[in-house]
PDB file of C-alpha atoms in Angstrom:
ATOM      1  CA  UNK A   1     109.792 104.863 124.851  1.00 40.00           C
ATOM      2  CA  UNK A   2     107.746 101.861 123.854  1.00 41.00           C
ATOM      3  CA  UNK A   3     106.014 101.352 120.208  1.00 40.00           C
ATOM      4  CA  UNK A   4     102.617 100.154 119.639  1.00 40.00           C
ATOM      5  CA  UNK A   5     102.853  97.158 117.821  1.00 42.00           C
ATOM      6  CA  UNK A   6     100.053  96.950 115.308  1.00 44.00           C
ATOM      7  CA  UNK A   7      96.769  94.963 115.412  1.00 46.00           C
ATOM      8  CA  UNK A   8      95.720  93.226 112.379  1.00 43.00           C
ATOM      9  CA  UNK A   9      91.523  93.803 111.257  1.00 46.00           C
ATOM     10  CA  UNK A  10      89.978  90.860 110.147  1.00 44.00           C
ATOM     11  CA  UNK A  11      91.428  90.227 106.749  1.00 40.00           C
ATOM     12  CA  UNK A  12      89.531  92.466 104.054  1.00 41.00           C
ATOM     13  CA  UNK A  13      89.861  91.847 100.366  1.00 37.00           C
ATOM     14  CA  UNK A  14      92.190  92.964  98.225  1.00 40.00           C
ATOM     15  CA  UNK A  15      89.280  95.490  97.162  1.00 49.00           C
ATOM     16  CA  UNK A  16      89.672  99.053  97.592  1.00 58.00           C
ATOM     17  CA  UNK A  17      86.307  99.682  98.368  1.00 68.00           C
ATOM     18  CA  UNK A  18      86.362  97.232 101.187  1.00 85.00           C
ATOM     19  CA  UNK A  19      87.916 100.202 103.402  1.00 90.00           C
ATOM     20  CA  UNK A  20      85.286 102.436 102.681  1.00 90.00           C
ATOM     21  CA  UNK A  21      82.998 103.486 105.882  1.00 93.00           C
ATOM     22  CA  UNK A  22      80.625 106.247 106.159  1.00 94.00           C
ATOM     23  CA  UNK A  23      79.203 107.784 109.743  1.00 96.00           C
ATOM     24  CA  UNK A  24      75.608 107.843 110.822  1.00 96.00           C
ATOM     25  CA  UNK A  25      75.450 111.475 111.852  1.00 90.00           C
ATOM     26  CA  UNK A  26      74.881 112.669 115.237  1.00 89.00           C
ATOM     27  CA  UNK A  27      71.771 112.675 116.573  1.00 89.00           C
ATOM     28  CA  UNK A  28      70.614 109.914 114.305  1.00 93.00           C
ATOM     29  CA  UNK A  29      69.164 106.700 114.971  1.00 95.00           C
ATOM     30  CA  UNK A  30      70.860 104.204 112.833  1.00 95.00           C
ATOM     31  CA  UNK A  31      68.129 102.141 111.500  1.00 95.00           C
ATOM     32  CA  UNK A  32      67.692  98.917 109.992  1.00 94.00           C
ATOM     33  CA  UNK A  33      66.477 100.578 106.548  1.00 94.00           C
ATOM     34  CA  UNK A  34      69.213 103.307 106.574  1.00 93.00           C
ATOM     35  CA  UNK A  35      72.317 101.049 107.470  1.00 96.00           C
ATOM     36  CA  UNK A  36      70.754  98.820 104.762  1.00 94.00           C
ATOM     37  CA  UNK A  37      71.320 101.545 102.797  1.00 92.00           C
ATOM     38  CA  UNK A  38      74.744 102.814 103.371  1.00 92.00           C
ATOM     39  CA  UNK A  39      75.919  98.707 102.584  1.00 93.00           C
ATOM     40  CA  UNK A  40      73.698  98.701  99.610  1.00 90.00           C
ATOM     41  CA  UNK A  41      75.494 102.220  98.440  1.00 88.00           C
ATOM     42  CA  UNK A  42      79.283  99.959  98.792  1.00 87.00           C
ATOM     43  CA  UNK A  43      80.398 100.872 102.147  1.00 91.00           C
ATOM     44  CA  UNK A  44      81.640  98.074 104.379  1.00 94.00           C
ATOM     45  CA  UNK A  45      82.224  99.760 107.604  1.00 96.00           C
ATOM     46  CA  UNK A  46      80.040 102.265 109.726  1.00 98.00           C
ATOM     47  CA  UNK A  47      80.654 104.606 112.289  1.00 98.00           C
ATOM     48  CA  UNK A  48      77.669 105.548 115.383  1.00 98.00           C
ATOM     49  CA  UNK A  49      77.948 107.306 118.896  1.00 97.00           C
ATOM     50  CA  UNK A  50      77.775 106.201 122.110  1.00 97.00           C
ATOM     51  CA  UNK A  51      75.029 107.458 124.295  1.00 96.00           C
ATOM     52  CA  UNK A  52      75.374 110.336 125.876  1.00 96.00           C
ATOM     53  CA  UNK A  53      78.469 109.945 128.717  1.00 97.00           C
ATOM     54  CA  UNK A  54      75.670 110.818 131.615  1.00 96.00           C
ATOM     55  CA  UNK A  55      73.241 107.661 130.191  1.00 97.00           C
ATOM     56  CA  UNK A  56      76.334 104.928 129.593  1.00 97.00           C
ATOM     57  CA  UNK A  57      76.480 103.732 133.411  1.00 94.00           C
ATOM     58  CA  UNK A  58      71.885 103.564 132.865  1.00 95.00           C
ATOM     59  CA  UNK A  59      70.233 100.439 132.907  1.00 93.00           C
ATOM     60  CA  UNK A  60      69.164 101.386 129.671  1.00 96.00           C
ATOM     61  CA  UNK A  61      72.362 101.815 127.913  1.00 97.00           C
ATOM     62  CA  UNK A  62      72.413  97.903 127.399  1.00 97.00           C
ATOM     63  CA  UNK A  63      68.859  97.916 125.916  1.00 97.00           C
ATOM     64  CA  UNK A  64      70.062 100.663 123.659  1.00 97.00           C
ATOM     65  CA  UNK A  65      72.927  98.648 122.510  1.00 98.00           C
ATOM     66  CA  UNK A  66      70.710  95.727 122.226  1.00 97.00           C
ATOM     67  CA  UNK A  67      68.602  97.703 119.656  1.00 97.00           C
ATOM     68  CA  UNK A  68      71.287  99.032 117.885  1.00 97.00           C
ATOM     69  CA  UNK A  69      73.161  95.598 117.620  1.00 98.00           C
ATOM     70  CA  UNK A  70      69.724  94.196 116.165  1.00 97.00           C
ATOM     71  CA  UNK A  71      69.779  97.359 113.284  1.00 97.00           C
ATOM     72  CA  UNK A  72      73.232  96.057 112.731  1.00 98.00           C
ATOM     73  CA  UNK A  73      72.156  92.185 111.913  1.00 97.00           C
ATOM     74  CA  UNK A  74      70.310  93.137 109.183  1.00 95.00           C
ATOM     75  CA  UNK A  75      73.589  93.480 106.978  1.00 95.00           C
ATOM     76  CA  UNK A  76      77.146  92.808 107.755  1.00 96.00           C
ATOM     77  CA  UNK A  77      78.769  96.547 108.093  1.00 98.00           C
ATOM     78  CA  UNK A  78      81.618  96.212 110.346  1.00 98.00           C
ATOM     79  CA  UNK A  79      81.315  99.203 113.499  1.00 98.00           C
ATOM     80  CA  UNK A  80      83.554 101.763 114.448  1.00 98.00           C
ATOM     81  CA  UNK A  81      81.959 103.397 117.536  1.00 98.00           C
ATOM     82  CA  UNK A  82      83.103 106.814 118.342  1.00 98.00           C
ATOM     83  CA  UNK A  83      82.764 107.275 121.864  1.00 98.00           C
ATOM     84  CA  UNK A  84      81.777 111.027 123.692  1.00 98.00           C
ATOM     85  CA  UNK A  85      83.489 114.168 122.137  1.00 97.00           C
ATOM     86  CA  UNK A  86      84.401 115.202 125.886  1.00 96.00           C
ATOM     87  CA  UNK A  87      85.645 111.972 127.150  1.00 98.00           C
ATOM     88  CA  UNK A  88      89.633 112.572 128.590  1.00 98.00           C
ATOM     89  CA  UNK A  89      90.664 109.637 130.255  1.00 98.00           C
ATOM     90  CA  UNK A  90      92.760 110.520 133.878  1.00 98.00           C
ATOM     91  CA  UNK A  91      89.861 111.506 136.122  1.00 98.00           C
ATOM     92  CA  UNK A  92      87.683 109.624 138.382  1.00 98.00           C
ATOM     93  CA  UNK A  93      84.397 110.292 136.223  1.00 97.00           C
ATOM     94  CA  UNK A  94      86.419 110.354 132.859  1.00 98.00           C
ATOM     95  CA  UNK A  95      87.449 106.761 133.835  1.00 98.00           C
ATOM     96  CA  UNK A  96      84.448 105.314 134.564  1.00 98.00           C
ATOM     97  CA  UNK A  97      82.658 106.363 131.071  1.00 98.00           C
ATOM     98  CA  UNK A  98      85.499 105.286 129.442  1.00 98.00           C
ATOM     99  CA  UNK A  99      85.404 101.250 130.938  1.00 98.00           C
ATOM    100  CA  UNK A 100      81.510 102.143 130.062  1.00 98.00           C
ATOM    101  CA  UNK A 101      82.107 103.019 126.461  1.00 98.00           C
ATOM    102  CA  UNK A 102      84.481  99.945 125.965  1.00 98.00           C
ATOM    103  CA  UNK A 103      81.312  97.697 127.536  1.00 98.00           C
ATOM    104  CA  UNK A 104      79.299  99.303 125.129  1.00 98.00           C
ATOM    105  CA  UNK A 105      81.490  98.683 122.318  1.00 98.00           C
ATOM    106  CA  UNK A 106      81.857  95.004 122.815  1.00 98.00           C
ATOM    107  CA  UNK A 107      77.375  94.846 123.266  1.00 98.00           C
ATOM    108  CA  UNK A 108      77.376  96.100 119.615  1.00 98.00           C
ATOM    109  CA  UNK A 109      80.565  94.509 118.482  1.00 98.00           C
ATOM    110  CA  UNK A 110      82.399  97.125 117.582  1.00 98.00           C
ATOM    111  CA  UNK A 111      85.836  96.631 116.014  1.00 98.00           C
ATOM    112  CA  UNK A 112      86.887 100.155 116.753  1.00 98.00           C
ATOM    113  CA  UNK A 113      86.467 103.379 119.661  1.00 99.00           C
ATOM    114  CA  UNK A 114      87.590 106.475 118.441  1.00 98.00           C
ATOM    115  CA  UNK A 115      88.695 108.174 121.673  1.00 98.00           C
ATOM    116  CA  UNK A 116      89.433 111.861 121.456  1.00 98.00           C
ATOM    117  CA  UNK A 117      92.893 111.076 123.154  1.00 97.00           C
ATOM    118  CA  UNK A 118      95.516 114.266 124.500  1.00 98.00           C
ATOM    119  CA  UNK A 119      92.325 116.609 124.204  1.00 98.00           C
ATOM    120  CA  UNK A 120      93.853 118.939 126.437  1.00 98.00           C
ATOM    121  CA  UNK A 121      95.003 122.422 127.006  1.00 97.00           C
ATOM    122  CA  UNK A 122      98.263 123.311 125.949  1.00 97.00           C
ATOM    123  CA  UNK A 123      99.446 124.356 129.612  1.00 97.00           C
ATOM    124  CA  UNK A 124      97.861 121.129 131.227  1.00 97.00           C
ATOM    125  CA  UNK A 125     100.123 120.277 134.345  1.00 97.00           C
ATOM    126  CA  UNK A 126     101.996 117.175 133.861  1.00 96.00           C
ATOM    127  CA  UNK A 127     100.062 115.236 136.759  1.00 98.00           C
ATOM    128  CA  UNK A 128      97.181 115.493 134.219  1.00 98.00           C
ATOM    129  CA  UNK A 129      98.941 114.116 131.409  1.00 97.00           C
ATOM    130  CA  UNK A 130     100.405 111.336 133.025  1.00 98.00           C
ATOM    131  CA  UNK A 131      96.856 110.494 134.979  1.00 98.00           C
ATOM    132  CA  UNK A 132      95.348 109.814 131.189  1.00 98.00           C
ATOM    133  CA  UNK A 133      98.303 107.881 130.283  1.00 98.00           C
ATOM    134  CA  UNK A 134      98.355 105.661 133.239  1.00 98.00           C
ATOM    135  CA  UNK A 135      94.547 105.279 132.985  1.00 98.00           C
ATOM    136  CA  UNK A 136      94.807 104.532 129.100  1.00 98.00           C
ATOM    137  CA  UNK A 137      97.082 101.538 129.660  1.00 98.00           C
ATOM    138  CA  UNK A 138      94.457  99.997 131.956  1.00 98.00           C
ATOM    139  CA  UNK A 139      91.828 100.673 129.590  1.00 98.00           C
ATOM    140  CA  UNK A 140      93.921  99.093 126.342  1.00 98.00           C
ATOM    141  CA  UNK A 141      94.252  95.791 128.887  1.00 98.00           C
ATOM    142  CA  UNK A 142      90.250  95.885 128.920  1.00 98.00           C
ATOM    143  CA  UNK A 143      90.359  96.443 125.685  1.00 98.00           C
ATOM    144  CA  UNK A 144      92.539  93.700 124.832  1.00 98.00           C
ATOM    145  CA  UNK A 145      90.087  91.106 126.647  1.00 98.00           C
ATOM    146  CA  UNK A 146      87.004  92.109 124.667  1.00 98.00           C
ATOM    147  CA  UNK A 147      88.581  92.430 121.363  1.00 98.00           C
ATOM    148  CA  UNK A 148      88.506  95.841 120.863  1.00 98.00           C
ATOM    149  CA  UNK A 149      91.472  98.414 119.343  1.00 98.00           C
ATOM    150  CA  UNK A 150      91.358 102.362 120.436  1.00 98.00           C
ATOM    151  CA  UNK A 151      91.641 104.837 117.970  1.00 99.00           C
ATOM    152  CA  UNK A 152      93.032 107.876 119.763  1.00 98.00           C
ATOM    153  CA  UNK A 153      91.894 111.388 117.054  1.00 98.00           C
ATOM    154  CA  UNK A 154      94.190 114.368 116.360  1.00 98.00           C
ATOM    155  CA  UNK A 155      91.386 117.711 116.367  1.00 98.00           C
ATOM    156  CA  UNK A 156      90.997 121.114 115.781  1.00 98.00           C
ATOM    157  CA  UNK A 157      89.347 124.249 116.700  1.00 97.00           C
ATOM    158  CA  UNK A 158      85.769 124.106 115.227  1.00 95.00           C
ATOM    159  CA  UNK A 159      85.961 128.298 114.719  1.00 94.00           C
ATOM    160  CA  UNK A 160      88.988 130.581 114.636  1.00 93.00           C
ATOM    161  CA  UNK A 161      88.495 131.794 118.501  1.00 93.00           C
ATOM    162  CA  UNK A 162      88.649 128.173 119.887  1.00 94.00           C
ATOM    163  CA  UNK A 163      91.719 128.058 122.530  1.00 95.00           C
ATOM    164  CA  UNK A 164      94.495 125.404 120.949  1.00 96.00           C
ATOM    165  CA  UNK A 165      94.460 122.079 122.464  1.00 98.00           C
ATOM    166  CA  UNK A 166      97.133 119.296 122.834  1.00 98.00           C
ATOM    167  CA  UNK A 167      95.124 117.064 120.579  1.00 98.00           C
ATOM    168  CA  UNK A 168      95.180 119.736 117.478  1.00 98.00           C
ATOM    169  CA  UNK A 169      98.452 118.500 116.946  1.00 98.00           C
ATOM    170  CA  UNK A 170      99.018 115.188 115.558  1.00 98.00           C
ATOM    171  CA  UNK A 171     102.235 114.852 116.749  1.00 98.00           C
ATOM    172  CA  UNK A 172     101.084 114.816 120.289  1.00 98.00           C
ATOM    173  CA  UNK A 173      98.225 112.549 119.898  1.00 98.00           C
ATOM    174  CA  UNK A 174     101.429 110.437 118.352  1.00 98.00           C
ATOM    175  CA  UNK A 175     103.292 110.832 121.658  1.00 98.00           C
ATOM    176  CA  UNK A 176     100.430 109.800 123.427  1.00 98.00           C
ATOM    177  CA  UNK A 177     100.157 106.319 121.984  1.00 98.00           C
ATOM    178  CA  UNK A 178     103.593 106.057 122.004  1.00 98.00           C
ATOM    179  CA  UNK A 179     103.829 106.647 125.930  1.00 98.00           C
ATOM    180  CA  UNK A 180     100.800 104.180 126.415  1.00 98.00           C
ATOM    181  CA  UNK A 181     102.774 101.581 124.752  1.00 98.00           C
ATOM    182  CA  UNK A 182      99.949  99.335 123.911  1.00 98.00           C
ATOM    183  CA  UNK A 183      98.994  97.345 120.724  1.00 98.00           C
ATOM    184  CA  UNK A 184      95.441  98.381 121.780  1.00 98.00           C
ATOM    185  CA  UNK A 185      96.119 101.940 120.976  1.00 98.00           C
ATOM    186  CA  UNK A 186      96.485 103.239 117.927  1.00 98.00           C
ATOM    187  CA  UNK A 187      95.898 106.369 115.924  1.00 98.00           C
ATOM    188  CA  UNK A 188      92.410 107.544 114.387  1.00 98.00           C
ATOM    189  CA  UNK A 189      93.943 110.021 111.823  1.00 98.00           C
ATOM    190  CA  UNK A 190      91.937 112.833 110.803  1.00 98.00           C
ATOM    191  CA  UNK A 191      92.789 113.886 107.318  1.00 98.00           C
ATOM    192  CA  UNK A 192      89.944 117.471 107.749  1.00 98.00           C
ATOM    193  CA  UNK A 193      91.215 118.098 111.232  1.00 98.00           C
ATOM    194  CA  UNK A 194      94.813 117.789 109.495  1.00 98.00           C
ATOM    195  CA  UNK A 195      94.244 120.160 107.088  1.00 98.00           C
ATOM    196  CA  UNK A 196      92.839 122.732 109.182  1.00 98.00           C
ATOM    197  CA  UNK A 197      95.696 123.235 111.646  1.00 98.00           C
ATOM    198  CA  UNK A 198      98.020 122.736 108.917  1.00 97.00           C
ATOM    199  CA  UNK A 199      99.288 119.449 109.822  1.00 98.00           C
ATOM    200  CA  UNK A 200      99.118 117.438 106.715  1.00 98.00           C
ATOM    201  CA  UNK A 201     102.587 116.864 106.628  1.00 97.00           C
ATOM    202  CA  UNK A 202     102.609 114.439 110.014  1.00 98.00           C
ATOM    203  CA  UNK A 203     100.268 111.915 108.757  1.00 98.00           C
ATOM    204  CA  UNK A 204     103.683 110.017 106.700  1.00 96.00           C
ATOM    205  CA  UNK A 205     105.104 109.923 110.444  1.00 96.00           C
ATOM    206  CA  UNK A 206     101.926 109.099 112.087  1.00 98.00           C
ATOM    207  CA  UNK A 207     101.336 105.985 109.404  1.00 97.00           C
ATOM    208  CA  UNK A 208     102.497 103.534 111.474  1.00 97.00           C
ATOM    209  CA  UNK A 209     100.218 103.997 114.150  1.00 98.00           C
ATOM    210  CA  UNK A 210      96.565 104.603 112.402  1.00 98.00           C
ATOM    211  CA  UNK A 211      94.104 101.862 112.514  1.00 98.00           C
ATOM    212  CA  UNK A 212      91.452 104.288 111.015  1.00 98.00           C
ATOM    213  CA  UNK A 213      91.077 107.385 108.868  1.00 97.00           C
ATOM    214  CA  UNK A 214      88.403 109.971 108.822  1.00 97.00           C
ATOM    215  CA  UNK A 215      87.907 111.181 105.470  1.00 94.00           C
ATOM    216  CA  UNK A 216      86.189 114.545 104.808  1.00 94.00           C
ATOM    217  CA  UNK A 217      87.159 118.401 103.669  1.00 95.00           C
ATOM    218  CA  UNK A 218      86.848 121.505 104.433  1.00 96.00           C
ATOM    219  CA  UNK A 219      87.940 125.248 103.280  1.00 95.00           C
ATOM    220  CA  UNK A 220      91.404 125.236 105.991  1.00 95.00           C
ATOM    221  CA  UNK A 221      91.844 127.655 108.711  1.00 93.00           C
ATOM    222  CA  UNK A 222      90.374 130.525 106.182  1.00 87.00           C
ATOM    223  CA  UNK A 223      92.971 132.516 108.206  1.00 80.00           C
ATOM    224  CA  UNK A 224      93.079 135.075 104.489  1.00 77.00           C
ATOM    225  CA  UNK A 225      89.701 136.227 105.579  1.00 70.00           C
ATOM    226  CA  UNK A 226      88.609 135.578 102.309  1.00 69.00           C
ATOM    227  CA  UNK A 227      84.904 135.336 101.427  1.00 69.00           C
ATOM    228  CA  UNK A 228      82.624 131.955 102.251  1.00 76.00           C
ATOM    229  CA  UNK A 229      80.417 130.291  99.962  1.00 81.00           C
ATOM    230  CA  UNK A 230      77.071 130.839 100.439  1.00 79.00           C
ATOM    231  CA  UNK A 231      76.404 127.390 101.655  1.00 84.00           C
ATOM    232  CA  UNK A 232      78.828 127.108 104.898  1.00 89.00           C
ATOM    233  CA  UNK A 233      78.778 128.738 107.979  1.00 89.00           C
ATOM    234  CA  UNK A 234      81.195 131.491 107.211  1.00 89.00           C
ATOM    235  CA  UNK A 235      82.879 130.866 110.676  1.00 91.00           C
ATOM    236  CA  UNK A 236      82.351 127.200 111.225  1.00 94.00           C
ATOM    237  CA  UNK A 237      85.592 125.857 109.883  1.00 96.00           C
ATOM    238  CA  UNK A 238      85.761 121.941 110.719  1.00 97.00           C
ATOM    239  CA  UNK A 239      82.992 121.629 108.313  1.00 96.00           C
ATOM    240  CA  UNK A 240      82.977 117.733 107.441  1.00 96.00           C
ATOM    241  CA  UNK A 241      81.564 117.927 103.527  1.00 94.00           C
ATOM    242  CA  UNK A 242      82.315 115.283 101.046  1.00 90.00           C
ATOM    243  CA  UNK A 243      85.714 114.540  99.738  1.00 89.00           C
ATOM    244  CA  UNK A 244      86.383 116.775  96.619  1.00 87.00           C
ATOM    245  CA  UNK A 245      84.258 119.748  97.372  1.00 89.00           C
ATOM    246  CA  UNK A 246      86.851 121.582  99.557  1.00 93.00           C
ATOM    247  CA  UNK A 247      90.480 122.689  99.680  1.00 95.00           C
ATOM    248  CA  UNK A 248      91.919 119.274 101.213  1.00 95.00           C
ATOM    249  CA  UNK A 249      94.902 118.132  98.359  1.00 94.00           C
ATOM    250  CA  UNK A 250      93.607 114.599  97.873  1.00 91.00           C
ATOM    251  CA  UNK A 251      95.819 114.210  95.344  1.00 88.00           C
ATOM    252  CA  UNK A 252      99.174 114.528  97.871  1.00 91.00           C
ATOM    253  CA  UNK A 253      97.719 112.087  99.917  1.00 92.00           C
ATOM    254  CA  UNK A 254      96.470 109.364  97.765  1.00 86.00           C
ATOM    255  CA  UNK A 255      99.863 107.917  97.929  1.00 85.00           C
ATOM    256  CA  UNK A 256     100.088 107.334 101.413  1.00 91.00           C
ATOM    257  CA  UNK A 257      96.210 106.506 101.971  1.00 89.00           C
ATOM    258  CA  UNK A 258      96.887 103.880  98.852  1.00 82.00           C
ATOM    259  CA  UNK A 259      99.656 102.490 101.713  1.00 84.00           C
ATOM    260  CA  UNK A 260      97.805 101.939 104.530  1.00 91.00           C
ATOM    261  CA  UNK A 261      95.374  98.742 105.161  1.00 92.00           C
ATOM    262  CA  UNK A 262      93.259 101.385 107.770  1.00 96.00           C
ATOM    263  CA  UNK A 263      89.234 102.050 106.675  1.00 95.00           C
ATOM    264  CA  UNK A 264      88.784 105.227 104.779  1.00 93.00           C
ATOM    265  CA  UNK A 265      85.400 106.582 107.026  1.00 94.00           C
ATOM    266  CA  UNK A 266      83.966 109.476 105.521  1.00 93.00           C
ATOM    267  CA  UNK A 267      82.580 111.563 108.798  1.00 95.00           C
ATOM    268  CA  UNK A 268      80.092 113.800 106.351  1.00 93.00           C
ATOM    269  CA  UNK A 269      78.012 116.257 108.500  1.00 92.00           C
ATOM    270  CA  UNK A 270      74.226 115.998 107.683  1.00 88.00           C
ATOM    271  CA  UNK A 271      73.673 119.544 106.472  1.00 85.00           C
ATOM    272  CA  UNK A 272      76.369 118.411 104.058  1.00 84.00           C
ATOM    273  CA  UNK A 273      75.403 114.625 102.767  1.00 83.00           C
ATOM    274  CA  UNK A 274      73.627 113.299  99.884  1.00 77.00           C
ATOM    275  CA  UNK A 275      72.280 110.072  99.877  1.00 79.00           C
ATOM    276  CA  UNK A 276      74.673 107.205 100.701  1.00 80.00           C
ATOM    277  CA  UNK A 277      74.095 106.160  97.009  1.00 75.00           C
ATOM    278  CA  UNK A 278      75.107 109.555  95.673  1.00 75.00           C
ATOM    279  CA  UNK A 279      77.965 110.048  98.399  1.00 75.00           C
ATOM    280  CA  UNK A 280      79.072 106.063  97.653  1.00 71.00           C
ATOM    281  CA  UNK A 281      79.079 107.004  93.627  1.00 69.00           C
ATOM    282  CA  UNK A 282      80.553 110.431  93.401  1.00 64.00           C
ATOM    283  CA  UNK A 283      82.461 111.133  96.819  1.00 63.00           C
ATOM    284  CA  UNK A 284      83.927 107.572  97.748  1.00 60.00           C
ATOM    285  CA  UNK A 285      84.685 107.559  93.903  1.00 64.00           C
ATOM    286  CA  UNK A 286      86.318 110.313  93.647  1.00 64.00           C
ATOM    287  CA  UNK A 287      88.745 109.402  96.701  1.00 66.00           C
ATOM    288  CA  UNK A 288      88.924 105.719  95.138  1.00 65.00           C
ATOM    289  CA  UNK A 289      89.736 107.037  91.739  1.00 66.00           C
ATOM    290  CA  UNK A 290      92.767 109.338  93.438  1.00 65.00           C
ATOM    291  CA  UNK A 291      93.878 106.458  95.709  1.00 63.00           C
ATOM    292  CA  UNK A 292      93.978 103.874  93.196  1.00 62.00           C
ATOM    293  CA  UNK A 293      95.660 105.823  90.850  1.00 62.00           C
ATOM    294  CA  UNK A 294      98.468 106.402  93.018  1.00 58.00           C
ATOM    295  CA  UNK A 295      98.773 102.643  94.012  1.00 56.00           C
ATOM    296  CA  UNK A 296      99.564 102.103  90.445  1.00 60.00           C
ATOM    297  CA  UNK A 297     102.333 104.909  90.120  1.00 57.00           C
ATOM    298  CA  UNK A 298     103.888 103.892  93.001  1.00 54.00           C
TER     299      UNK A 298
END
């Protein structure tokens, strides 16, 4: 079984906060002003969405990177673009939005496609499995001459009655990159998607390969049946809220998030956000306070 070899970033400085990012939430244009702000707040990297899959192979889809490229130039945030949520590389039309997304990516010079990788059910036939493996190690070749790295994201089920999937394990999403074999594959580890299928434990195993983290909380599986607070959907449970204001043991992790060169993105739903000043001083400080602290104990 081949390894993925790892891709360096662009140097960053020594800096902690240097690996902070923060997403522009979905549905919002990211505008000059407001990714002004999110740099001005401390952040150095930013996450935004592709199009929708149906509008990546329009004429338009290279005016809308255009636009969002020229938001961009007004600071020097470094992009992680997170391509569509339903995007499973292995069939004809999957394919095709895929090579689209990675266009995309390189318009608006993107470092970084998070790719919802193994996001399959659990009895998938094996034809299927191999078809987005195959496919993958075409893509990471395209990726490879445009300069970009996929991120490939271990989920989980957004309310208890969502059917498992392969990709709610980490271990699998794992497997995947490890079958692909490619240095332009590596692992987008979710630490709230972690947490609510239990899975914690696999990101020391899973270290090797993650080129990016996504950093938020949430209340677990809430599989007690315990009462909500008032301010979350009482069945919603991949929540995304700020770092520190769920169950999520930051404190276990800080040691091997302290390890890791990877961007620490905070993926904050909107319901859930203050401003990227607040989040940058009392979220991102909160995780760099835990983080640090573990650095110098280790």
């Amino acid at each position: 079984m081949a390894h993925a070899e790892e891709v360096p970033l662009r140097p960053d400085p020594p800096a902690l906060g240097h690996r902070f990012g923060l997403n522009v939430a979905d549905g919002w244009w990211p505008t000059g002003a407001s990714l002004k702000s999110i740099e001005a707040a401390g952040f150095r990297w930013v996450q935004v969405r592709t199009p929708p899959a149906a509008c990546l192979h329009l004429p338009q889809a290279a005016d809308h990177a255009r636009a969002l490229r020229a938001a961009l130039d007004v600071g020097a945030l470094r992009v992680v673009l997170h391509g569509p949520d339903e995007l499973v590389a292995g069939t004809a039309q999957s394919n095709r939005v895929l090579e689209a997304t990675l266009e995309y990516a390189a318009r608006i010079r993107a470092e970084l496609v998070v790719y919802h990788g193994a996001n399959l059910p659990l009895d998938a036939p094996a034809g299927r499995l191999e078809a987005e493996v195959r496919f993958l190690r075409h893509a990471c070749r395209r990726a490879r001459a445009l300069g970009l790295t996929l991120a490939a994201e271990n989920l989980a089920p957004v309310h208890p009655a969502a059917p498992p999937r392969r990709s709610h394990d980490p271990a699998r999403v794992v497997e995947l990159i490890e079958r692909v074999g490619s240095e332009r594959l590596r692992m987008c580890f979710d630490v709230g998607h972690a947490h609510i299928v239990g899975a914690l434990a696999a990101l020391e195993g899973a270290l090797p390969h993650v080129a990016l983290f996504h950093v938020h909380d949430n209340l677990g599986d809430r599989s007690d049946g315990g009462p909500s607070p008032s301010t979350v959907d009482p069945l919603t449970l991949d929540l995304h809220l700020p770092p520190g204001t769920g169950t999520v043991p930051w404190d276990e992790l800080a040691p091997l998030l302290a390890g890791s060169r990877a961007p620490l993105l905070m993926e904050i739903h909107a319901p859930h956000r203050p401003s990227p000043l607040a989040l940058g001083k009392v979220t991102a400080g909160l995780l760099r306070e835990v983080v640090v602290s573990a650095g110098r104990a280790a």
